[in-house]
mmCIF file with all atom_site columns, C-alpha atoms in Angstrom:
data_model
loop_
_atom_site.group_PDB
_atom_site.id
_atom_site.type_symbol
_atom_site.label_atom_id
_atom_site.label_alt_id
_atom_site.label_comp_id
_atom_site.label_asym_id
_atom_site.label_entity_id
_atom_site.label_seq_id
_atom_site.pdbx_PDB_ins_code
_atom_site.Cartn_x
_atom_site.Cartn_y
_atom_site.Cartn_z
_atom_site.occupancy
_atom_site.B_iso_or_equiv
_atom_site.pdbx_formal_charge
_atom_site.auth_seq_id
_atom_site.auth_comp_id
_atom_site.auth_asym_id
_atom_site.auth_atom_id
_atom_site.pdbx_PDB_model_num
ATOM 1   C CA . ASP A 1 1   ? -3.543  91.665 -68.887 1.00 50.00 ? 1   ASP A CA 1
ATOM 2   C CA . ALA A 1 2   ? -0.918  88.687 -68.644 1.00 52.00 ? 2   ALA A CA 1
ATOM 3   C CA . ALA A 1 3   ? 1.378   88.894 -66.170 1.00 86.00 ? 3   ALA A CA 1
ATOM 4   C CA . VAL A 1 4   ? 4.389   87.438 -68.166 1.00 95.00 ? 4   VAL A CA 1
ATOM 5   C CA . THR A 1 5   ? 5.089   89.680 -70.942 1.00 96.00 ? 5   THR A CA 1
ATOM 6   C CA . GLN A 1 6   ? 6.734   88.444 -74.610 1.00 97.00 ? 6   GLN A CA 1
ATOM 7   C CA . LYS A 1 7   ? 8.147   90.450 -77.167 1.00 97.00 ? 7   LYS A CA 1
ATOM 8   C CA . PRO A 1 8   ? 7.843   91.376 -80.078 1.00 97.00 ? 8   PRO A CA 1
ATOM 9   C CA . ARG A 1 9   ? 4.297   90.531 -80.636 1.00 96.00 ? 9   ARG A CA 1
ATOM 10  C CA . TYR A 1 10  ? 4.769   89.657 -84.444 1.00 97.00 ? 10  TYR A CA 1
ATOM 11  C CA . LEU A 1 11  ? 7.802   88.646 -86.167 1.00 98.00 ? 11  LEU A CA 1
ATOM 12  C CA . ILE A 1 12  ? 8.466   88.307 -89.902 1.00 98.00 ? 12  ILE A CA 1
ATOM 13  C CA . LYS A 1 13  ? 11.514  86.132 -91.156 1.00 98.00 ? 13  LYS A CA 1
ATOM 14  C CA . MET A 1 14  ? 12.273  85.066 -94.324 1.00 97.00 ? 14  MET A CA 1
ATOM 15  C CA . LYS A 1 15  ? 13.615  81.172 -94.754 1.00 97.00 ? 15  LYS A CA 1
ATOM 16  C CA . GLY A 1 16  ? 16.915  80.532 -93.592 1.00 96.00 ? 16  GLY A CA 1
ATOM 17  C CA . GLN A 1 17  ? 16.766  83.894 -90.984 1.00 97.00 ? 17  GLN A CA 1
ATOM 18  C CA . GLU A 1 18  ? 17.635  83.644 -87.209 1.00 97.00 ? 18  GLU A CA 1
ATOM 19  C CA . ALA A 1 19  ? 14.383  84.622 -85.120 1.00 98.00 ? 19  ALA A CA 1
ATOM 20  C CA . GLU A 1 20  ? 14.651  85.481 -81.733 1.00 98.00 ? 20  GLU A CA 1
ATOM 21  C CA . MET A 1 21  ? 11.767  86.085 -79.093 1.00 98.00 ? 21  MET A CA 1
ATOM 22  C CA . LYS A 1 22  ? 11.776  87.051 -75.563 1.00 98.00 ? 22  LYS A CA 1
ATOM 23  C CA . CYS A 1 23  ? 9.837   86.347 -72.257 1.00 98.00 ? 23  CYS A CA 1
ATOM 24  C CA . ILE A 1 24  ? 9.666   88.077 -68.899 1.00 97.00 ? 24  ILE A CA 1
ATOM 25  C CA . PRO A 1 25  ? 8.251   85.710 -66.449 1.00 96.00 ? 25  PRO A CA 1
ATOM 26  C CA . GLU A 1 26  ? 6.053   86.790 -63.627 1.00 94.00 ? 26  GLU A CA 1
ATOM 27  C CA . LYS A 1 27  ? 8.040   88.051 -60.921 1.00 92.00 ? 27  LYS A CA 1
ATOM 28  C CA . GLY A 1 28  ? 9.209   85.335 -58.587 1.00 91.00 ? 28  GLY A CA 1
ATOM 29  C CA . HIS A 1 29  ? 8.417   82.407 -60.705 1.00 93.00 ? 29  HIS A CA 1
ATOM 30  C CA . THR A 1 30  ? 11.083  80.019 -61.030 1.00 92.00 ? 30  THR A CA 1
ATOM 31  C CA . ALA A 1 31  ? 9.523   77.676 -63.665 1.00 94.00 ? 31  ALA A CA 1
ATOM 32  C CA . VAL A 1 32  ? 9.452   78.883 -67.318 1.00 96.00 ? 32  VAL A CA 1
ATOM 33  C CA . PHE A 1 33  ? 7.781   77.305 -70.004 1.00 96.00 ? 33  PHE A CA 1
ATOM 34  C CA . TRP A 1 34  ? 7.798   77.635 -73.852 1.00 97.00 ? 34  TRP A CA 1
ATOM 35  C CA . TYR A 1 35  ? 4.959   76.172 -76.027 1.00 97.00 ? 35  TYR A CA 1
ATOM 36  C CA . GLN A 1 36  ? 4.158   76.417 -79.950 1.00 97.00 ? 36  GLN A CA 1
ATOM 37  C CA . GLN A 1 37  ? 0.691   76.799 -81.073 1.00 96.00 ? 37  GLN A CA 1
ATOM 38  C CA . LYS A 1 38  ? -0.143  76.119 -84.831 1.00 94.00 ? 38  LYS A CA 1
ATOM 39  C CA . GLN A 1 39  ? -3.780  76.390 -86.475 1.00 84.00 ? 39  GLN A CA 1
ATOM 40  C CA . SER A 1 40  ? -4.403  72.906 -85.435 1.00 67.00 ? 40  SER A CA 1
ATOM 41  C CA . LYS A 1 41  ? -4.216  74.588 -81.968 1.00 86.00 ? 41  LYS A CA 1
ATOM 42  C CA . GLU A 1 42  ? -2.438  71.538 -80.108 1.00 90.00 ? 42  GLU A CA 1
ATOM 43  C CA . LEU A 1 43  ? 0.005   73.365 -77.802 1.00 93.00 ? 43  LEU A CA 1
ATOM 44  C CA . LYS A 1 44  ? 3.125   71.623 -78.189 1.00 94.00 ? 44  LYS A CA 1
ATOM 45  C CA . PHE A 1 45  ? 5.655   71.576 -75.503 1.00 94.00 ? 45  PHE A CA 1
ATOM 46  C CA . LEU A 1 46  ? 9.346   72.730 -76.635 1.00 96.00 ? 46  LEU A CA 1
ATOM 47  C CA . ILE A 1 47  ? 11.173  73.581 -73.326 1.00 96.00 ? 47  ILE A CA 1
ATOM 48  C CA . TYR A 1 48  ? 11.117  73.891 -69.508 1.00 94.00 ? 48  TYR A CA 1
ATOM 49  C CA . PHE A 1 49  ? 13.512  75.836 -67.236 1.00 94.00 ? 49  PHE A CA 1
ATOM 50  C CA . GLN A 1 50  ? 13.806  75.711 -63.510 1.00 93.00 ? 50  GLN A CA 1
ATOM 51  C CA . ASN A 1 51  ? 15.622  78.144 -61.962 1.00 92.00 ? 51  ASN A CA 1
ATOM 52  C CA . GLN A 1 52  ? 17.142  79.297 -65.062 1.00 93.00 ? 52  GLN A CA 1
ATOM 53  C CA . GLN A 1 53  ? 18.235  75.959 -66.083 1.00 94.00 ? 53  GLN A CA 1
ATOM 54  C CA . PRO A 1 54  ? 16.842  73.757 -68.678 1.00 94.00 ? 54  PRO A CA 1
ATOM 55  C CA . LEU A 1 55  ? 15.433  70.625 -67.259 1.00 92.00 ? 55  LEU A CA 1
ATOM 56  C CA . ASP A 1 56  ? 13.692  69.387 -70.183 1.00 91.00 ? 56  ASP A CA 1
ATOM 57  C CA . GLN A 1 57  ? 13.568  69.967 -73.823 1.00 94.00 ? 57  GLN A CA 1
ATOM 58  C CA . ILE A 1 58  ? 12.248  68.236 -76.919 1.00 94.00 ? 58  ILE A CA 1
ATOM 59  C CA . ASP A 1 59  ? 14.650  67.147 -79.783 1.00 94.00 ? 59  ASP A CA 1
ATOM 60  C CA . MET A 1 60  ? 13.604  69.814 -82.128 1.00 92.00 ? 60  MET A CA 1
ATOM 61  C CA . VAL A 1 61  ? 14.608  72.564 -79.592 1.00 93.00 ? 61  VAL A CA 1
ATOM 62  C CA . LYS A 1 62  ? 18.010  70.848 -79.139 1.00 92.00 ? 62  LYS A CA 1
ATOM 63  C CA . GLU A 1 63  ? 18.605  70.672 -83.077 1.00 93.00 ? 63  GLU A CA 1
ATOM 64  C CA . ARG A 1 64  ? 17.214  73.971 -84.195 1.00 94.00 ? 64  ARG A CA 1
ATOM 65  C CA . PHE A 1 65  ? 16.306  76.287 -81.238 1.00 96.00 ? 65  PHE A CA 1
ATOM 66  C CA . SER A 1 66  ? 18.358  78.154 -78.606 1.00 94.00 ? 66  SER A CA 1
ATOM 67  C CA . ALA A 1 67  ? 16.538  78.992 -75.586 1.00 96.00 ? 67  ALA A CA 1
ATOM 68  C CA . VAL A 1 68  ? 18.025  80.257 -72.288 1.00 96.00 ? 68  VAL A CA 1
ATOM 69  C CA . CYS A 1 69  ? 16.999  82.068 -68.999 1.00 94.00 ? 69  CYS A CA 1
ATOM 70  C CA . PRO A 1 70  ? 20.007  84.292 -68.210 1.00 91.00 ? 70  PRO A CA 1
ATOM 71  C CA . SER A 1 71  ? 18.004  85.717 -65.200 1.00 89.00 ? 71  SER A CA 1
ATOM 72  C CA . SER A 1 72  ? 15.166  85.088 -63.466 1.00 86.00 ? 72  SER A CA 1
ATOM 73  C CA . SER A 1 73  ? 13.579  88.226 -65.171 1.00 91.00 ? 73  SER A CA 1
ATOM 74  C CA . LEU A 1 74  ? 14.344  87.110 -68.736 1.00 95.00 ? 74  LEU A CA 1
ATOM 75  C CA . CYS A 1 75  ? 14.241  84.025 -71.253 1.00 97.00 ? 75  CYS A CA 1
ATOM 76  C CA . SER A 1 76  ? 14.611  84.049 -74.765 1.00 97.00 ? 76  SER A CA 1
ATOM 77  C CA . LEU A 1 77  ? 13.876  81.556 -77.350 1.00 98.00 ? 77  LEU A CA 1
ATOM 78  C CA . GLY A 1 78  ? 15.453  81.559 -80.660 1.00 97.00 ? 78  GLY A CA 1
ATOM 79  C CA . ILE A 1 79  ? 15.459  79.773 -83.961 1.00 97.00 ? 79  ILE A CA 1
ATOM 80  C CA . ARG A 1 80  ? 18.785  79.322 -85.580 1.00 96.00 ? 80  ARG A CA 1
ATOM 81  C CA . THR A 1 81  ? 17.683  78.918 -89.047 1.00 95.00 ? 81  THR A CA 1
ATOM 82  C CA . CYS A 1 82  ? 13.823  79.349 -89.599 1.00 97.00 ? 82  CYS A CA 1
ATOM 83  C CA . GLU A 1 83  ? 11.791  77.192 -91.734 1.00 96.00 ? 83  GLU A CA 1
ATOM 84  C CA . ALA A 1 84  ? 8.216   77.445 -92.907 1.00 96.00 ? 84  ALA A CA 1
ATOM 85  C CA . GLU A 1 85  ? 6.905   74.693 -90.410 1.00 95.00 ? 85  GLU A CA 1
ATOM 86  C CA . ASP A 1 86  ? 7.966   77.184 -87.639 1.00 97.00 ? 86  ASP A CA 1
ATOM 87  C CA . SER A 1 87  ? 5.482   79.636 -88.388 1.00 97.00 ? 87  SER A CA 1
ATOM 88  C CA . ALA A 1 88  ? 3.195   79.706 -85.345 1.00 97.00 ? 88  ALA A CA 1
ATOM 89  C CA . LEU A 1 89  ? 2.182   81.234 -82.039 1.00 96.00 ? 89  LEU A CA 1
ATOM 90  C CA . TYR A 1 90  ? 4.936   80.957 -79.381 1.00 97.00 ? 90  TYR A CA 1
ATOM 91  C CA . LEU A 1 91  ? 3.855   80.919 -75.823 1.00 97.00 ? 91  LEU A CA 1
ATOM 92  C CA . CYS A 1 92  ? 5.798   81.481 -72.709 1.00 97.00 ? 92  CYS A CA 1
ATOM 93  C CA . SER A 1 93  ? 4.731   80.624 -69.335 1.00 96.00 ? 93  SER A CA 1
ATOM 94  C CA . SER A 1 94  ? 5.424   80.679 -65.621 1.00 95.00 ? 94  SER A CA 1
ATOM 95  C CA . SER A 1 95  ? 4.698   79.268 -62.511 1.00 93.00 ? 95  SER A CA 1
ATOM 96  C CA . GLN A 1 96  ? 5.794   79.862 -58.963 1.00 89.00 ? 96  GLN A CA 1
ATOM 97  C CA . PHE A 1 97  ? 7.618   76.707 -58.628 1.00 84.00 ? 97  PHE A CA 1
ATOM 98  C CA . ASN A 1 98  ? 6.554   73.585 -61.274 1.00 82.00 ? 98  ASN A CA 1
ATOM 99  C CA . SER A 1 99  ? 4.074   72.337 -63.626 1.00 80.00 ? 99  SER A CA 1
ATOM 100 C CA . ALA A 1 100 ? 2.074   71.006 -60.756 1.00 81.00 ? 100 ALA A CA 1
ATOM 101 C CA . GLU A 1 101 ? 1.224   74.843 -59.842 1.00 85.00 ? 101 GLU A CA 1
ATOM 102 C CA . THR A 1 102 ? -0.832  77.284 -62.366 1.00 91.00 ? 102 THR A CA 1
ATOM 103 C CA . LEU A 1 103 ? 0.940   78.211 -65.436 1.00 93.00 ? 103 LEU A CA 1
ATOM 104 C CA . TYR A 1 104 ? 0.513   82.149 -66.121 1.00 95.00 ? 104 TYR A CA 1
ATOM 105 C CA . PHE A 1 105 ? 1.047   82.468 -69.970 1.00 95.00 ? 105 PHE A CA 1
ATOM 106 C CA . GLY A 1 106 ? 1.981   85.351 -72.006 1.00 95.00 ? 106 GLY A CA 1
ATOM 107 C CA . SER A 1 107 ? -0.018  86.692 -75.182 1.00 94.00 ? 107 SER A CA 1
ATOM 108 C CA . GLY A 1 108 ? 2.376   85.075 -77.333 1.00 95.00 ? 108 GLY A CA 1
ATOM 109 C CA . THR A 1 109 ? 5.048   85.834 -80.042 1.00 97.00 ? 109 THR A CA 1
ATOM 110 C CA . ARG A 1 110 ? 3.561   85.361 -83.611 1.00 96.00 ? 110 ARG A CA 1
ATOM 111 C CA . LEU A 1 111 ? 6.228   84.141 -86.037 1.00 98.00 ? 111 LEU A CA 1
ATOM 112 C CA . THR A 1 112 ? 5.608   84.239 -89.958 1.00 97.00 ? 112 THR A CA 1
ATOM 113 C CA . VAL A 1 113 ? 8.202   82.671 -91.948 1.00 98.00 ? 113 VAL A CA 1
ATOM 114 C CA . LEU A 1 114 ? 7.913   83.463 -95.505 1.00 96.00 ? 114 LEU A CA 1
ATOM 115 C CA . GLY B 2 1   ? 2.546   56.364 -71.992 1.00 82.00 ? 1   GLY B CA 1
ATOM 116 C CA . ASP B 2 2   ? 0.739   59.157 -69.991 1.00 89.00 ? 2   ASP B CA 1
ATOM 117 C CA . SER B 2 3   ? -1.900  60.993 -71.886 1.00 93.00 ? 3   SER B CA 1
ATOM 118 C CA . VAL B 2 4   ? -5.022  63.338 -71.825 1.00 96.00 ? 4   VAL B CA 1
ATOM 119 C CA . THR B 2 5   ? -7.889  62.880 -74.192 1.00 97.00 ? 5   THR B CA 1
ATOM 120 C CA . GLN B 2 6   ? -10.432 65.177 -75.001 1.00 97.00 ? 6   GLN B CA 1
ATOM 121 C CA . THR B 2 7   ? -12.471 63.353 -77.668 1.00 95.00 ? 7   THR B CA 1
ATOM 122 C CA . GLU B 2 8   ? -14.481 66.331 -79.178 1.00 95.00 ? 8   GLU B CA 1
ATOM 123 C CA . GLY B 2 9   ? -12.373 68.647 -81.318 1.00 94.00 ? 9   GLY B CA 1
ATOM 124 C CA . LEU B 2 10  ? -15.778 70.901 -81.462 1.00 97.00 ? 10  LEU B CA 1
ATOM 125 C CA . VAL B 2 11  ? -18.659 71.166 -79.296 1.00 98.00 ? 11  VAL B CA 1
ATOM 126 C CA . THR B 2 12  ? -21.304 73.337 -80.418 1.00 98.00 ? 12  THR B CA 1
ATOM 127 C CA . VAL B 2 13  ? -24.371 74.578 -78.216 1.00 98.00 ? 13  VAL B CA 1
ATOM 128 C CA . THR B 2 14  ? -27.194 77.073 -77.708 1.00 98.00 ? 14  THR B CA 1
ATOM 129 C CA . GLU B 2 15  ? -26.865 79.683 -75.436 1.00 98.00 ? 15  GLU B CA 1
ATOM 130 C CA . GLY B 2 16  ? -28.551 78.574 -72.125 1.00 97.00 ? 16  GLY B CA 1
ATOM 131 C CA . LEU B 2 17  ? -28.313 75.209 -72.414 1.00 98.00 ? 17  LEU B CA 1
ATOM 132 C CA . PRO B 2 18  ? -25.929 72.841 -70.471 1.00 98.00 ? 18  PRO B CA 1
ATOM 133 C CA . VAL B 2 19  ? -22.509 71.851 -71.713 1.00 98.00 ? 19  VAL B CA 1
ATOM 134 C CA . LYS B 2 20  ? -20.117 69.417 -71.232 1.00 98.00 ? 20  LYS B CA 1
ATOM 135 C CA . LEU B 2 21  ? -16.554 68.675 -72.365 1.00 98.00 ? 21  LEU B CA 1
ATOM 136 C CA . ASN B 2 22  ? -15.244 65.586 -71.767 1.00 98.00 ? 22  ASN B CA 1
ATOM 137 C CA . CYS B 2 23  ? -11.308 64.846 -70.532 1.00 97.00 ? 23  CYS B CA 1
ATOM 138 C CA . THR B 2 24  ? -9.940  61.488 -69.712 1.00 97.00 ? 24  THR B CA 1
ATOM 139 C CA . TYR B 2 25  ? -6.482  60.621 -68.835 1.00 95.00 ? 25  TYR B CA 1
ATOM 140 C CA . GLN B 2 26  ? -4.028  57.561 -68.210 1.00 94.00 ? 26  GLN B CA 1
ATOM 141 C CA . THR B 2 27  ? -1.204  58.103 -66.434 1.00 91.00 ? 27  THR B CA 1
ATOM 142 C CA . THR B 2 28  ? 1.435   56.134 -64.284 1.00 88.00 ? 28  THR B CA 1
ATOM 143 C CA . TYR B 2 29  ? 2.319   59.320 -62.010 1.00 86.00 ? 29  TYR B CA 1
ATOM 144 C CA . LEU B 2 30  ? 1.938   58.873 -58.599 1.00 80.00 ? 30  LEU B CA 1
ATOM 145 C CA . THR B 2 31  ? 1.264   62.769 -57.870 1.00 74.00 ? 31  THR B CA 1
ATOM 146 C CA . ILE B 2 32  ? -1.327  64.198 -59.909 1.00 83.00 ? 32  ILE B CA 1
ATOM 147 C CA . ALA B 2 33  ? -2.876  67.583 -60.314 1.00 91.00 ? 33  ALA B CA 1
ATOM 148 C CA . PHE B 2 34  ? -5.517  68.692 -62.950 1.00 95.00 ? 34  PHE B CA 1
ATOM 149 C CA . PHE B 2 35  ? -6.453  71.610 -64.845 1.00 96.00 ? 35  PHE B CA 1
ATOM 150 C CA . TRP B 2 36  ? -8.506  73.369 -67.140 1.00 97.00 ? 36  TRP B CA 1
ATOM 151 C CA . TYR B 2 37  ? -7.433  76.046 -69.344 1.00 97.00 ? 37  TYR B CA 1
ATOM 152 C CA . VAL B 2 38  ? -9.572  78.394 -71.422 1.00 97.00 ? 38  VAL B CA 1
ATOM 153 C CA . GLN B 2 39  ? -7.852  80.440 -74.462 1.00 95.00 ? 39  GLN B CA 1
ATOM 154 C CA . TYR B 2 40  ? -10.064 82.966 -75.789 1.00 95.00 ? 40  TYR B CA 1
ATOM 155 C CA . LEU B 2 41  ? -9.605  84.069 -79.369 1.00 92.00 ? 41  LEU B CA 1
ATOM 156 C CA . ASN B 2 42  ? -6.380  86.114 -79.535 1.00 88.00 ? 42  ASN B CA 1
ATOM 157 C CA . GLU B 2 43  ? -5.430  85.772 -76.019 1.00 90.00 ? 43  GLU B CA 1
ATOM 158 C CA . ALA B 2 44  ? -3.364  83.876 -74.018 1.00 91.00 ? 44  ALA B CA 1
ATOM 159 C CA . PRO B 2 45  ? -4.432  80.568 -72.248 1.00 93.00 ? 45  PRO B CA 1
ATOM 160 C CA . GLN B 2 46  ? -5.449  81.075 -68.391 1.00 95.00 ? 46  GLN B CA 1
ATOM 161 C CA . VAL B 2 47  ? -6.462  78.841 -65.746 1.00 96.00 ? 47  VAL B CA 1
ATOM 162 C CA . LEU B 2 48  ? -10.394 77.884 -65.449 1.00 97.00 ? 48  LEU B CA 1
ATOM 163 C CA . LEU B 2 49  ? -10.167 75.170 -62.887 1.00 96.00 ? 49  LEU B CA 1
ATOM 164 C CA . LYS B 2 50  ? -7.516  73.134 -60.991 1.00 95.00 ? 50  LYS B CA 1
ATOM 165 C CA . SER B 2 51  ? -7.975  69.781 -58.524 1.00 94.00 ? 51  SER B CA 1
ATOM 166 C CA . SER B 2 52  ? -5.969  67.373 -57.166 1.00 91.00 ? 52  SER B CA 1
ATOM 167 C CA . THR B 2 53  ? -8.864  65.893 -55.155 1.00 93.00 ? 53  THR B CA 1
ATOM 168 C CA . ASP B 2 54  ? -10.615 62.924 -56.252 1.00 94.00 ? 54  ASP B CA 1
ATOM 169 C CA . ASN B 2 55  ? -14.256 62.979 -56.007 1.00 95.00 ? 55  ASN B CA 1
ATOM 170 C CA . LYS B 2 56  ? -14.282 66.823 -54.981 1.00 96.00 ? 56  LYS B CA 1
ATOM 171 C CA . ARG B 2 57  ? -16.350 69.226 -57.424 1.00 96.00 ? 57  ARG B CA 1
ATOM 172 C CA . THR B 2 58  ? -14.220 72.444 -58.019 1.00 96.00 ? 58  THR B CA 1
ATOM 173 C CA . GLU B 2 59  ? -16.029 75.681 -59.486 1.00 97.00 ? 59  GLU B CA 1
ATOM 174 C CA . HIS B 2 60  ? -15.191 78.713 -61.107 1.00 95.00 ? 60  HIS B CA 1
ATOM 175 C CA . GLN B 2 61  ? -16.932 81.336 -63.303 1.00 94.00 ? 61  GLN B CA 1
ATOM 176 C CA . GLY B 2 62  ? -20.127 79.375 -63.498 1.00 96.00 ? 62  GLY B CA 1
ATOM 177 C CA . PHE B 2 63  ? -18.186 76.288 -64.925 1.00 97.00 ? 63  PHE B CA 1
ATOM 178 C CA . HIS B 2 64  ? -17.101 72.794 -62.604 1.00 98.00 ? 64  HIS B CA 1
ATOM 179 C CA . ALA B 2 65  ? -15.443 69.740 -62.515 1.00 97.00 ? 65  ALA B CA 1
ATOM 180 C CA . THR B 2 66  ? -15.040 66.670 -60.619 1.00 96.00 ? 66  THR B CA 1
ATOM 181 C CA . LEU B 2 67  ? -11.711 64.444 -60.547 1.00 95.00 ? 67  LEU B CA 1
ATOM 182 C CA . HIS B 2 68  ? -13.034 60.816 -60.786 1.00 95.00 ? 68  HIS B CA 1
ATOM 183 C CA . LYS B 2 69  ? -10.164 58.839 -60.400 1.00 92.00 ? 69  LYS B CA 1
ATOM 184 C CA . SER B 2 70  ? -11.862 55.704 -60.608 1.00 93.00 ? 70  SER B CA 1
ATOM 185 C CA . SER B 2 71  ? -12.932 56.576 -64.005 1.00 95.00 ? 71  SER B CA 1
ATOM 186 C CA . SER B 2 72  ? -9.763  58.562 -65.111 1.00 94.00 ? 72  SER B CA 1
ATOM 187 C CA . SER B 2 73  ? -11.963 61.719 -65.896 1.00 96.00 ? 73  SER B CA 1
ATOM 188 C CA . PHE B 2 74  ? -12.123 65.181 -65.288 1.00 96.00 ? 74  PHE B CA 1
ATOM 189 C CA . HIS B 2 75  ? -14.974 66.629 -67.207 1.00 98.00 ? 75  HIS B CA 1
ATOM 190 C CA . LEU B 2 76  ? -15.674 70.315 -67.412 1.00 98.00 ? 76  LEU B CA 1
ATOM 191 C CA . GLN B 2 77  ? -19.425 71.024 -67.480 1.00 98.00 ? 77  GLN B CA 1
ATOM 192 C CA . LYS B 2 78  ? -21.397 74.153 -67.222 1.00 98.00 ? 78  LYS B CA 1
ATOM 193 C CA . SER B 2 79  ? -25.448 74.189 -66.745 1.00 98.00 ? 79  SER B CA 1
ATOM 194 C CA . SER B 2 80  ? -26.169 77.256 -68.875 1.00 98.00 ? 80  SER B CA 1
ATOM 195 C CA . ALA B 2 81  ? -23.714 78.280 -71.748 1.00 98.00 ? 81  ALA B CA 1
ATOM 196 C CA . GLN B 2 82  ? -23.145 81.870 -72.452 1.00 98.00 ? 82  GLN B CA 1
ATOM 197 C CA . LEU B 2 83  ? -22.209 83.453 -75.599 1.00 98.00 ? 83  LEU B CA 1
ATOM 198 C CA . SER B 2 84  ? -19.025 84.756 -74.066 1.00 97.00 ? 84  SER B CA 1
ATOM 199 C CA . ASP B 2 85  ? -18.010 81.032 -73.191 1.00 98.00 ? 85  ASP B CA 1
ATOM 200 C CA . SER B 2 86  ? -17.101 80.105 -76.926 1.00 97.00 ? 86  SER B CA 1
ATOM 201 C CA . ALA B 2 87  ? -13.230 79.406 -76.588 1.00 97.00 ? 87  ALA B CA 1
ATOM 202 C CA . LEU B 2 88  ? -10.663 76.927 -76.799 1.00 97.00 ? 88  LEU B CA 1
ATOM 203 C CA . TYR B 2 89  ? -10.433 74.953 -73.693 1.00 97.00 ? 89  TYR B CA 1
ATOM 204 C CA . TYR B 2 90  ? -7.474  72.377 -72.570 1.00 97.00 ? 90  TYR B CA 1
ATOM 205 C CA . CYS B 2 91  ? -7.454  69.920 -70.050 1.00 97.00 ? 91  CYS B CA 1
ATOM 206 C CA . ALA B 2 92  ? -4.085  69.047 -68.686 1.00 96.00 ? 92  ALA B CA 1
ATOM 207 C CA . LEU B 2 93  ? -2.601  66.929 -66.187 1.00 94.00 ? 93  LEU B CA 1
ATOM 208 C CA . SER B 2 94  ? 0.575   67.511 -64.146 1.00 92.00 ? 94  SER B CA 1
ATOM 209 C CA . GLY B 2 95  ? 2.245   64.605 -62.573 1.00 87.00 ? 95  GLY B CA 1
ATOM 210 C CA . SER B 2 96  ? 5.112   63.220 -61.091 1.00 81.00 ? 96  SER B CA 1
ATOM 211 C CA . ASN B 2 97  ? 6.863   60.443 -59.429 1.00 79.00 ? 97  ASN B CA 1
ATOM 212 C CA . VAL B 2 98  ? 9.291   60.058 -56.534 1.00 75.00 ? 98  VAL B CA 1
ATOM 213 C CA . GLY B 2 99  ? 12.277  62.116 -57.262 1.00 74.00 ? 99  GLY B CA 1
ATOM 214 C CA . ASP B 2 100 ? 11.267  62.988 -60.291 1.00 75.00 ? 100 ASP B CA 1
ATOM 215 C CA . ASN B 2 101 ? 10.609  66.503 -62.058 1.00 77.00 ? 101 ASN B CA 1
ATOM 216 C CA . SER B 2 102 ? 6.716   66.952 -62.642 1.00 80.00 ? 102 SER B CA 1
ATOM 217 C CA . LYS B 2 103 ? 5.543   67.039 -66.140 1.00 85.00 ? 103 LYS B CA 1
ATOM 218 C CA . LEU B 2 104 ? 2.236   68.574 -67.558 1.00 89.00 ? 104 LEU B CA 1
ATOM 219 C CA . ILE B 2 105 ? 0.492   66.781 -70.264 1.00 92.00 ? 105 ILE B CA 1
ATOM 220 C CA . TRP B 2 106 ? -2.219  68.654 -72.463 1.00 95.00 ? 106 TRP B CA 1
ATOM 221 C CA . GLY B 2 107 ? -5.037  67.516 -74.293 1.00 96.00 ? 107 GLY B CA 1
ATOM 222 C CA . LEU B 2 108 ? -5.463  68.622 -77.815 1.00 95.00 ? 108 LEU B CA 1
ATOM 223 C CA . GLY B 2 109 ? -8.160  70.925 -77.133 1.00 96.00 ? 109 GLY B CA 1
ATOM 224 C CA . THR B 2 110 ? -11.739 71.302 -77.605 1.00 97.00 ? 110 THR B CA 1
ATOM 225 C CA . SER B 2 111 ? -13.331 74.464 -79.119 1.00 97.00 ? 111 SER B CA 1
ATOM 226 C CA . LEU B 2 112 ? -16.473 75.381 -77.661 1.00 98.00 ? 112 LEU B CA 1
ATOM 227 C CA . VAL B 2 113 ? -19.046 77.427 -79.744 1.00 98.00 ? 113 VAL B CA 1
ATOM 228 C CA . VAL B 2 114 ? -22.096 78.831 -78.478 1.00 98.00 ? 114 VAL B CA 1
ATOM 229 C CA . ASN B 2 115 ? -24.824 80.036 -80.578 1.00 97.00 ? 115 ASN B CA 1
ATOM 230 C CA . PRO B 2 116 ? -27.481 82.215 -79.792 1.00 96.00 ? 116 PRO B CA 1
#
């Protein structure tokens, strides 16, 4: 079983609605990463937190997403206004210190935007 | 820029035969580590191998890879493919320069299909 917990497992939203997904990193891990994976299988980096602070994110996240880690044991990724192109598997991962350490992934939240 | 290239999107092999998944990279980072992650169907990616030492063979679960900085490669190999090896394999590079945060660069992934 994945040491990183993600909820919900499935999420269905209508276009224009808000979506939120949560991630519980592995205990003791200070680095949290979010990825988007579509059918094309590419792992698209979204945002990286270190000690709950966002250190790196892509423009799409800045523009349409909201991501926070209010505590070391909880992070969330939100989409303010869902679009069809946001349909994907959203994977949360954590590592002990940074990306040079092994990443442990959650099972993901599969978002479908209708 | 920095990149990881997995030349094959799909590799098909017959059970029992050797398999090789290619991974090459381009980077200006000073400190680097390499990973192979595997993602089985409907599961989360998980680490398969990790290496940061040039010319040292790393093995796990029957797979092995050797980092060759001279050729900028970190190919994944197995001498005898099993049906259970069918999965999506990612090569990834973690690198940083002095004073910077490390960054993780992913290849696009190679689907491995092992046929009976």
